[in-house]
Each structure stands twice: as structure tokens, then as C-alpha cells.
Amino acid sequence: MSETIETNCESPLPLTEKGLKTRQKLLATAEQIFGTKGYFNASVVDITQQANVAQGTFYNYFSSKQMIFEELVRQLSSDFRNEIRVEVAKATSAKEAQMIGFRTFFRWVKNHRHLYSIVQQAVLVDENLYRWYYERLAIGYVKGLQEAMDREEFERLDPETVAYCLMGISQFVGMRWVYWENQDVPECVLETMARFMFEGLEKKEKPECGREE
């Protein structure tokens, strides 16, 4: 079965299996090019030469450099959200789901380190795309948090605010260890994240000797 995509032509171009592979090859190459050279320093020629694809073939799938960049951001977003969704479905509690989500994201981004620079470039290429990236990510967070609050597993707080707080944690912890250091997030860091999220910063008073609270 063939699929179609919208192009700069008047009618959509039918995509055979070979066409889908070529299109995906161009996207994978664009991920490397944009991640290393940057959007503004990269060109369609850079992408086609590294992908070993004719420049004319490129325009069968994408009308411009900006179009392939936008499609790349959307695909990266979709890919890691889908992977997180599959893994989180295995969780038996809301707390476990949060930690599985973090671990899955860190593992995924280790193999796609250019995600960080590509997303940050989006704010200059297309601010609406940049906003879409985070808003789309927040939707999944909000849904899961709302469900956990309804089950009384989490305190009832504004789920959107909590979602953006959790997104900030994953963004910067991943940047610190995965992007900057190119390593797995250490277990002690994951344990600190869990204690921070589920216990908070407030110092707990220890019970007096021989007494339990």
C-alpha cells in the first residue's frame, strides 16, 4: 500500500516503499546536518550529498530546507513520545510511570543527541513550531497527571503547571548528563529526582527516639 504526502506540487506524490525509505533517509541525514552545522549554515545540497540522493529527488518530498526541518522536529517529537507511551503502559503506579517516562526519554535522547540543538534552533526558524513542540509534549503529561490525581495517587494540583515543571526537570537533567557528557543519567541522579518530585524540598523532622509519627 502506498502513502501520500503533500508537496509543493498541485497533487500529492504517491509514496512507494522505496519512496518512504528515501524520505526517511533524507530526514535522518537532516537530523545529523542540522545538529552539527546548524539550520542557517546548512543547505539542501549538504543534505542530499550526505544522503547520496539527487537534489531533484529531494524536492519530490520536501519543498524547501525549512519544510524538512519542520517535518524533522515533528517526527522526533512523535518518535520519542510514542516510545515513552509504550513503556509507561507497563507501569503499575503513577510514580512508577513518571520514572519510566524519564528513563525512556534519557535513553532515547542518548541515541538522538541532536534533538537538543535542533529544538533550540526552532525558536529562530519558526517560533510557532517551537511552541508546538512543548505544547504537544505537555498534552501527554497533563493527561497522565490528571488521571493520577483522579485516582488520588497524586495531590490535586494544577496539572498543566506540574507538567511544565516535570518537563523542565527532564529537559535540563538530560542536557546535563546525556547531551553535555554523553553518558547515561546516573542512578543517584534519578533517585534524587524521585525524592524531589515525590517528597519535595521541605526538610522532614525526624521523630524523637522511641517515637514514631
Coordinates of N, CA and C in Angstrom, one line a residue:
M1 N 0.9 -1.2 0.0 CA 0.0 0.0 0.0 C 0.9 1.2 0.0
S2 N 0.6 2.2 -0.8 CA 1.3 3.4 -0.9 C 0.7 4.5 0.0
E3 N 1.6 5.4 0.4 CA 1.1 6.6 1.2 C 1.4 7.8 0.4
T4 N 0.7 8.9 0.8 CA 0.9 10.2 0.1 C 1.4 11.2 1.1
I5 N 2.1 12.2 0.6 CA 2.5 13.4 1.4 C 2.2 14.6 0.5
E6 N 2.0 15.7 1.2 CA 1.7 17.0 0.5 C 3.1 17.5 0.0
T7 N 3.2 18.0 -1.2 CA 4.4 18.6 -1.7 C 4.0 20.0 -2.2
N8 N 5.0 20.6 -2.9 CA 4.7 21.9 -3.5 C 4.1 21.8 -4.8
C9 N 3.8 20.5 -5.2 CA 3.0 20.3 -6.5 C 1.5 20.5 -6.2
E10 N 0.8 20.5 -7.2 CA -0.7 20.6 -7.1 C -1.3 19.4 -6.5
S11 N -0.8 18.2 -6.8 CA -1.4 17.0 -6.2 C -0.3 16.3 -5.4
P12 N -0.8 15.5 -4.4 CA 0.2 14.8 -3.6 C 0.9 13.7 -4.3
L13 N 2.2 13.5 -3.9 CA 3.0 12.5 -4.5 C 2.8 11.1 -3.9
P14 N 2.5 10.1 -4.6 CA 2.3 8.8 -4.0 C 3.7 8.2 -3.6
L15 N 3.7 7.7 -2.4 CA 5.0 7.1 -1.9 C 5.0 5.6 -1.9
T16 N 5.8 5.0 -2.6 CA 6.0 3.6 -2.6 C 6.9 3.2 -1.4
E17 N 7.1 2.0 -1.2 CA 8.0 1.6 -0.1 C 9.4 2.2 -0.3
K18 N 9.9 2.2 -1.5 CA 11.2 2.8 -1.8 C 11.2 4.3 -1.5
G19 N 10.0 4.9 -1.9 CA 9.9 6.3 -1.6 C 9.9 6.7 -0.2
L20 N 9.3 5.9 0.6 CA 9.2 6.1 2.1 C 10.6 5.9 2.7
K21 N 11.4 5.0 2.2 CA 12.8 4.8 2.6 C 13.6 6.0 2.3
T22 N 13.5 6.5 1.0 CA 14.2 7.6 0.6 C 13.9 8.9 1.5
R23 N 12.6 9.1 1.7 CA 12.2 10.2 2.5 C 12.8 10.1 3.9
Q24 N 12.7 8.9 4.5 CA 13.2 8.7 5.8 C 14.8 8.9 5.9
K25 N 15.4 8.5 4.8 CA 16.9 8.7 4.7 C 17.2 10.2 4.7
L26 N 16.4 10.9 4.0 CA 16.7 12.4 4.0 C 16.4 13.0 5.3
L27 N 15.4 12.6 6.1 CA 15.1 13.1 7.4 C 16.3 12.7 8.4
A28 N 16.7 11.5 8.3 CA 17.8 11.0 9.2 C 19.1 11.8 8.9
T29 N 19.3 12.1 7.6 CA 20.5 12.9 7.3 C 20.4 14.3 7.7
A30 N 19.2 14.9 7.6 CA 18.9 16.2 8.0 C 19.1 16.4 9.5
E31 N 18.8 15.3 10.3 CA 19.0 15.4 11.7 C 20.5 15.6 12.0
Q32 N 21.3 14.9 11.3 CA 22.8 15.0 11.5 C 23.3 16.3 11.0
I33 N 22.8 16.8 9.9 CA 23.3 18.0 9.3 C 22.9 19.2 10.2
F34 N 21.6 19.3 10.5 CA 21.1 20.4 11.3 C 21.7 20.4 12.7
G35 N 22.0 19.2 13.2 CA 22.5 19.0 14.6 C 24.0 19.5 14.7
T36 N 24.7 19.3 13.6 CA 26.1 19.6 13.6 C 26.4 21.0 13.0
K37 N 25.8 21.3 11.9 CA 26.1 22.6 11.2 C 25.2 23.7 11.6
G38 N 24.0 23.3 12.1 CA 23.0 24.4 12.4 C 22.1 24.7 11.2
Y39 N 20.9 25.1 11.4 CA 19.9 25.3 10.3 C 20.4 26.3 9.4
F40 N 20.9 27.4 9.9 CA 21.3 28.6 9.0 C 22.6 28.3 8.2
N41 N 23.4 27.5 8.7 CA 24.6 27.1 8.0 C 24.5 25.9 7.0
A42 N 23.4 25.2 7.2 CA 23.2 24.0 6.4 C 22.5 24.4 5.1
S43 N 22.6 23.5 4.1 CA 21.9 23.7 2.9 C 21.2 22.4 2.4
V44 N 20.4 22.5 1.4 CA 19.8 21.3 0.8 C 20.8 20.5 0.2
V45 N 21.8 21.1 -0.4 CA 22.9 20.4 -1.0 C 23.7 19.5 0.0
D46 N 23.9 20.1 1.2 CA 24.6 19.4 2.3 C 23.8 18.1 2.6
I47 N 22.5 18.2 2.6 CA 21.7 17.0 3.0 C 21.7 16.0 1.9
T48 N 21.5 16.4 0.6 CA 21.4 15.5 -0.5 C 22.8 14.8 -0.7
Q49 N 23.9 15.6 -0.6 CA 25.2 15.0 -0.8 C 25.5 13.9 0.2
Q50 N 25.2 14.2 1.5 CA 25.5 13.2 2.5 C 24.6 12.0 2.4
A51 N 23.3 12.2 2.0 CA 22.4 11.1 1.9 C 22.6 10.4 0.6
N52 N 23.4 10.9 -0.3 CA 23.6 10.4 -1.6 C 22.3 10.3 -2.4
V53 N 21.6 11.4 -2.4 CA 20.3 11.5 -3.1 C 20.4 12.7 -4.0
A54 N 19.9 12.6 -5.2 CA 19.9 13.7 -6.2 C 19.1 14.9 -5.6
Q55 N 19.6 16.1 -5.9 CA 18.9 17.3 -5.4 C 17.5 17.4 -5.9
G56 N 17.3 17.0 -7.1 CA 15.9 17.0 -7.7 C 15.0 16.0 -6.9
T57 N 15.6 14.9 -6.5 CA 14.8 13.9 -5.7 C 14.3 14.5 -4.4
F58 N 15.2 15.3 -3.8 CA 14.8 16.0 -2.5 C 13.5 16.7 -2.7
Y59 N 13.3 17.4 -3.8 CA 12.1 18.3 -3.9 C 10.9 17.5 -4.3
N60 N 11.0 16.2 -4.5 CA 9.9 15.3 -4.6 C 9.2 15.1 -3.2
Y61 N 10.0 15.3 -2.2 CA 9.5 15.0 -0.8 C 9.3 16.3 0.0
F62 N 10.2 17.3 -0.2 CA 10.2 18.5 0.6 C 10.4 19.7 -0.3
S63 N 9.5 20.7 0.0 CA 9.6 21.9 -0.9 C 10.7 22.8 -0.6
S64 N 11.3 22.7 0.6 CA 12.4 23.6 1.0 C 13.2 23.0 2.2
K65 N 14.2 23.7 2.5 CA 15.0 23.4 3.7 C 14.1 23.5 5.0
Q66 N 13.3 24.6 5.0 CA 12.5 24.8 6.2 C 11.5 23.7 6.3
M67 N 11.0 23.2 5.2 CA 9.9 22.2 5.3 C 10.5 20.9 5.9
I68 N 11.7 20.5 5.5 CA 12.3 19.3 6.0 C 12.7 19.5 7.5
F69 N 13.1 20.7 7.9 CA 13.4 21.0 9.3 C 12.1 20.8 10.1
E70 N 11.0 21.4 9.7 CA 9.8 21.3 10.4 C 9.3 19.9 10.5
E71 N 9.4 19.1 9.5 CA 9.0 17.7 9.5 C 9.9 16.9 10.4
L72 N 11.2 17.3 10.5 CA 12.1 16.6 11.4 C 11.7 16.8 12.8
V73 N 11.4 18.0 13.2 CA 11.1 18.4 14.6 C 9.8 17.6 15.0
R74 N 8.8 17.5 14.1 CA 7.6 16.8 14.4 C 7.8 15.3 14.5
Q75 N 8.7 14.8 13.6 CA 8.9 13.4 13.7 C 9.7 13.0 14.9
L76 N 10.7 13.8 15.3 CA 11.4 13.5 16.5 C 10.5 13.5 17.7
S77 N 9.6 14.5 17.8 CA 8.7 14.6 18.9 C 7.8 13.4 18.9
S78 N 7.2 13.0 17.8 CA 6.3 11.9 17.7 C 7.0 10.6 18.1
D79 N 8.3 10.4 17.6 CA 9.0 9.1 17.9 C 9.3 8.9 19.4
F80 N 9.8 9.9 20.1 CA 10.1 9.7 21.5 C 8.8 9.7 22.3
R81 N 7.8 10.4 22.0 CA 6.5 10.3 22.7 C 5.9 9.0 22.6
N82 N 5.9 8.4 21.4 CA 5.4 7.1 21.2 C 6.2 6.0 22.0
E83 N 7.5 6.1 22.0 CA 8.3 5.2 22.8 C 8.0 5.3 24.3
I84 N 7.8 6.5 24.8 CA 7.5 6.7 26.2 C 6.1 6.1 26.5
R85 N 5.2 6.4 25.6 CA 3.8 5.9 25.8 C 3.8 4.3 25.9
V86 N 4.6 3.7 25.1 CA 4.6 2.2 25.1 C 5.2 1.7 26.4
E87 N 6.3 2.3 26.9 CA 7.0 1.9 28.1 C 6.1 2.3 29.3
V88 N 5.5 3.4 29.4 CA 4.8 3.9 30.5 C 3.5 3.0 30.7
A89 N 3.0 2.4 29.6 CA 1.9 1.5 29.8 C 2.2 0.3 30.6
K90 N 3.4 0.0 30.9 CA 3.8 -1.2 31.7 C 3.8 -0.8 33.2
A91 N 3.7 0.4 33.5 CA 3.8 0.8 34.9 C 2.6 0.4 35.7
T92 N 2.8 0.1 37.0 CA 1.7 -0.3 37.9 C 1.2 0.8 38.8
S93 N 1.9 2.0 38.8 CA 1.5 3.1 39.6 C 1.9 4.4 38.9
A94 N 1.3 5.5 39.4 CA 1.6 6.8 38.7 C 3.1 7.2 39.0
K95 N 3.6 6.9 40.2 CA 5.0 7.2 40.5 C 5.9 6.4 39.5
E96 N 5.6 5.1 39.4 CA 6.5 4.3 38.5 C 6.4 4.8 37.1
A97 N 5.2 5.3 36.6 CA 5.0 5.8 35.3 C 5.9 7.0 35.0
Q98 N 6.0 7.9 36.0 CA 6.8 9.1 35.9 C 8.3 8.7 35.7
M99 N 8.8 7.8 36.5 CA 10.2 7.4 36.4 C 10.5 6.6 35.2
I100 N 9.6 5.8 34.7 CA 9.8 5.1 33.5 C 9.8 6.1 32.3
G101 N 9.0 7.1 32.4 CA 9.0 8.1 31.3 C 10.3 8.8 31.3
F102 N 10.8 9.2 32.4 CA 12.1 9.9 32.4 C 13.2 9.0 31.9
R103 N 13.3 7.7 32.4 CA 14.3 6.8 31.9 C 14.3 6.6 30.4
T104 N 13.0 6.4 29.9 CA 12.9 6.2 28.5 C 13.3 7.4 27.7
F105 N 13.0 8.6 28.1 CA 13.4 9.8 27.4 C 14.9 9.9 27.4
F106 N 15.6 9.7 28.5 CA 17.0 9.8 28.6 C 17.7 8.8 27.7
R107 N 17.1 7.6 27.7 CA 17.7 6.5 26.8 C 17.5 6.9 25.3
W108 N 16.4 7.4 25.0 CA 16.1 7.7 23.6 C 17.0 8.9 23.2
V109 N 17.1 9.9 24.0 CA 17.8 11.1 23.6 C 19.3 10.8 23.5
K110 N 19.8 9.8 24.2 CA 21.2 9.4 24.1 C 21.5 9.0 22.6
N111 N 20.6 8.4 22.0 CA 20.7 8.0 20.6 C 20.3 9.1 19.6
H112 N 19.8 10.2 20.1 CA 19.4 11.3 19.2 C 19.8 12.6 19.9
R113 N 21.1 12.7 20.2 CA 21.6 13.8 21.0 C 21.3 15.2 20.3
H114 N 21.1 15.2 19.0 CA 20.9 16.4 18.2 C 19.5 17.0 18.5
L115 N 18.7 16.2 19.2 CA 17.3 16.8 19.5 C 17.5 18.1 20.2
Y116 N 18.4 18.2 21.1 CA 18.5 19.4 21.9 C 18.8 20.6 21.1
S117 N 19.8 20.5 20.2 CA 20.2 21.7 19.4 C 19.1 22.0 18.4
I118 N 18.5 20.9 17.8 CA 17.5 21.1 16.8 C 16.3 21.9 17.3
V119 N 15.9 21.4 18.5 CA 14.7 22.1 19.1 C 15.0 23.6 19.5
Q120 N 16.2 23.8 20.0 CA 16.6 25.2 20.3 C 16.7 26.1 19.1
Q121 N 17.1 25.5 17.9 CA 17.2 26.2 16.7 C 15.8 26.6 16.2
A122 N 14.8 25.8 16.6 CA 13.4 26.0 16.1 C 12.9 27.3 16.6
V123 N 13.3 27.9 17.7 CA 12.8 29.1 18.2 C 13.2 30.3 17.2
L124 N 14.2 30.1 16.5 CA 14.6 31.1 15.5 C 14.1 30.8 14.1
V125 N 13.9 29.5 13.8 CA 13.4 29.2 12.5 C 11.9 29.4 12.4
D126 N 11.2 28.9 13.4 CA 9.7 29.0 13.4 C 9.3 29.0 14.8
E127 N 9.0 30.1 15.4 CA 8.6 30.1 16.8 C 7.3 29.4 17.1
N128 N 6.4 29.3 16.2 CA 5.2 28.5 16.4 C 5.5 27.0 16.5
L129 N 6.5 26.6 15.7 CA 6.9 25.2 15.7 C 7.5 24.9 17.1
Y130 N 8.3 25.8 17.6 CA 9.0 25.7 18.9 C 7.9 25.5 20.0
R131 N 6.9 26.4 19.9 CA 5.9 26.3 20.9 C 5.1 25.1 20.8
W132 N 4.8 24.6 19.5 CA 4.0 23.4 19.3 C 4.8 22.2 19.9
Y133 N 6.1 22.2 19.8 CA 6.9 21.1 20.3 C 6.6 20.9 21.8
Y134 N 6.7 21.9 22.6 CA 6.5 21.8 24.0 C 5.0 21.7 24.4
E135 N 4.1 22.3 23.7 CA 2.7 22.2 24.0 C 2.2 20.8 23.7
R136 N 2.7 20.2 22.6 CA 2.3 18.8 22.3 C 2.8 17.8 23.3
L137 N 4.0 18.1 23.8 CA 4.6 17.2 24.9 C 3.8 17.4 26.2
A138 N 3.4 18.6 26.5 CA 2.6 18.9 27.7 C 1.3 18.1 27.7
I139 N 0.7 18.0 26.5 CA -0.6 17.3 26.5 C -0.6 16.0 27.1
G140 N 0.4 15.2 26.8 CA 0.5 13.8 27.3 C 0.8 13.8 28.8
Y141 N 1.6 14.8 29.3 CA 1.9 14.9 30.7 C 0.6 15.3 31.5
V142 N -0.1 16.2 31.0 CA -1.3 16.7 31.6 C -2.3 15.6 31.8
K143 N -2.5 14.8 30.7 CA -3.5 13.7 30.7 C -3.1 12.7 31.8
G144 N -1.8 12.3 31.8 CA -1.4 11.3 32.8 C -1.5 11.8 34.2
L145 N -1.2 13.1 34.4 CA -1.2 13.7 35.8 C -2.7 13.8 36.2
Q146 N -3.6 14.2 35.3 CA -5.0 14.4 35.7 C -5.6 13.0 36.1
E147 N -5.2 12.0 35.3 CA -5.7 10.6 35.7 C -5.2 10.2 37.0
A148 N -3.9 10.4 37.3 CA -3.4 10.1 38.6 C -4.0 10.8 39.7
M149 N -4.3 12.1 39.5 CA -5.0 12.9 40.5 C -6.4 12.4 40.8
D150 N -7.1 12.0 39.7 CA -8.4 11.5 39.8 C -8.5 10.2 40.6
R151 N -7.4 9.4 40.5 CA -7.2 8.1 41.3 C -6.7 8.4 42.7
E152 N -6.4 9.7 43.0 CA -5.9 10.1 44.3 C -4.5 9.5 44.5
E153 N -3.7 9.3 43.5 CA -2.3 8.9 43.6 C -1.4 10.1 43.8
F154 N -1.8 11.2 43.2 CA -1.1 12.5 43.4 C -2.0 13.5 44.0
E155 N -1.4 14.5 44.7 CA -2.2 15.6 45.2 C -2.8 16.4 44.1
R156 N -4.0 16.9 44.3 CA -4.7 17.6 43.3 C -4.1 19.0 43.2
L157 N -3.3 19.2 42.2 CA -2.7 20.5 41.8 C -3.1 20.8 40.4
D158 N -2.7 22.0 39.9 CA -3.0 22.3 38.5 C -2.1 21.4 37.6
P159 N -2.7 20.5 36.9 CA -1.9 19.6 36.1 C -1.0 20.2 35.1
E160 N -1.4 21.3 34.5 CA -0.6 21.9 33.4 C 0.7 22.5 34.0
T161 N 0.6 23.1 35.2 CA 1.7 23.7 35.9 C 2.7 22.6 36.3
V162 N 2.2 21.5 36.8 CA 3.0 20.4 37.2 C 3.7 19.8 36.0
A163 N 3.0 19.7 34.9 CA 3.5 19.1 33.6 C 4.7 19.9 33.2
Y164 N 4.6 21.2 33.2 CA 5.8 22.0 32.7 C 6.9 22.0 33.7
C165 N 6.7 21.8 35.0 CA 7.7 21.6 35.9 C 8.5 20.3 35.6
L166 N 7.7 19.2 35.4 CA 8.4 17.9 35.1 C 9.1 18.0 33.8
M167 N 8.6 18.7 32.8 CA 9.3 18.8 31.5 C 10.6 19.5 31.7
G168 N 10.6 20.5 32.6 CA 11.8 21.2 32.9 C 12.9 20.3 33.5
I169 N 12.4 19.5 34.4 CA 13.4 18.5 35.0 C 14.0 17.6 34.0
S170 N 13.2 17.0 33.1 CA 13.7 16.1 32.1 C 14.6 16.8 31.1
Q171 N 14.2 18.0 30.7 CA 15.0 18.8 29.8 C 16.4 19.1 30.3
F172 N 16.5 19.6 31.5 CA 17.8 20.0 32.0 C 18.6 18.9 32.6
V173 N 18.0 17.9 33.2 CA 18.8 16.8 33.6 C 19.4 16.0 32.4
G174 N 18.6 15.9 31.4 CA 19.0 15.2 30.2 C 20.2 16.0 29.5
M175 N 20.0 17.4 29.5 CA 21.1 18.2 29.0 C 22.4 18.1 29.7
R176 N 22.3 18.1 31.1 CA 23.5 18.0 31.9 C 24.3 16.7 31.7
W177 N 23.6 15.6 31.7 CA 24.3 14.3 31.6 C 24.4 13.7 30.2
V178 N 23.2 13.7 29.6 CA 23.2 13.0 28.3 C 23.8 13.8 27.2
Y179 N 23.4 15.1 27.1 CA 23.9 16.0 26.0 C 25.3 16.5 26.2
W180 N 25.5 17.0 27.4 CA 26.9 17.6 27.6 C 27.9 16.5 27.9
E181 N 27.6 15.4 28.6 CA 28.5 14.4 29.0 C 28.5 13.2 28.1
N182 N 27.4 13.0 27.4 CA 27.2 11.8 26.5 C 27.3 10.6 27.3
Q183 N 26.5 10.5 28.4 CA 26.5 9.3 29.3 C 25.1 9.1 29.8
D184 N 24.9 7.9 30.4 CA 23.6 7.6 31.0 C 23.4 8.5 32.2
V185 N 22.2 8.9 32.5 CA 21.9 9.6 33.7 C 22.2 8.7 34.9
P186 N 23.1 9.0 35.8 CA 23.5 8.2 37.0 C 22.2 7.8 37.8
E187 N 22.3 6.7 38.4 CA 21.2 6.2 39.3 C 21.0 7.2 40.4
C188 N 22.1 7.7 41.0 CA 21.9 8.6 42.1 C 21.2 9.9 41.7
V189 N 21.3 10.3 40.5 CA 20.6 11.5 40.0 C 19.1 11.1 39.8
L190 N 18.8 9.9 39.3 CA 17.4 9.5 39.2 C 16.8 9.4 40.6
E191 N 17.5 8.9 41.5 CA 17.0 8.8 42.9 C 16.7 10.2 43.5
T192 N 17.6 11.1 43.2 CA 17.4 12.5 43.7 C 16.2 13.1 43.1
M193 N 16.0 12.9 41.8 CA 14.8 13.4 41.0 C 13.6 12.8 41.7
A194 N 13.5 11.5 42.0 CA 12.3 10.9 42.5 C 12.0 11.5 43.9
R195 N 13.0 11.7 44.7 CA 12.8 12.2 46.1 C 12.3 13.6 46.0
F196 N 12.9 14.4 45.1 CA 12.5 15.8 44.9 C 11.0 15.9 44.4
M197 N 10.7 15.0 43.5 CA 9.3 15.1 42.9 C 8.2 14.6 43.9
F198 N 8.6 13.5 44.6 CA 7.5 12.9 45.4 C 7.6 13.2 46.9
E199 N 8.7 13.8 47.3 CA 8.8 14.2 48.7 C 9.0 15.7 48.9
G200 N 9.5 16.4 47.9 CA 9.7 17.9 48.0 C 11.0 18.3 48.6
L201 N 11.2 19.6 48.7 CA 12.4 20.2 49.3 C 12.3 20.4 50.8
E202 N 11.1 20.5 51.3 CA 11.0 20.8 52.8 C 11.6 19.7 53.6
K203 N 12.4 20.2 54.6 CA 13.1 19.2 55.4 C 12.1 18.6 56.4
K204 N 12.2 17.3 56.5 CA 11.3 16.5 57.3 C 11.9 16.3 58.7
E205 N 11.1 16.6 59.7 CA 11.6 16.4 61.1 C 11.7 15.0 61.4
K206 N 12.8 14.6 62.0 CA 13.0 13.2 62.4 C 12.2 12.9 63.7
P207 N 11.5 11.8 63.8 CA 10.8 11.5 65.1 C 11.8 11.4 66.2
E208 N 11.3 11.7 67.4 CA 12.1 11.6 68.6 C 12.4 10.1 68.8
C209 N 13.5 9.8 69.5 CA 13.9 8.5 69.8 C 12.8 7.7 70.5
G210 N 12.5 6.6 70.0 CA 11.5 5.7 70.6 C 10.1 6.1 70.2
R211 N 9.9 7.1 69.4 CA 8.6 7.5 69.0 C 8.5 7.5 67.4
E212 N 7.3 7.1 67.0 CA 7.1 7.1 65.5 C 5.9 8.0 65.2
E213 N 6.1 8.7 64.1 CA 5.0 9.6 63.7 C 3.9 8.8 63.0

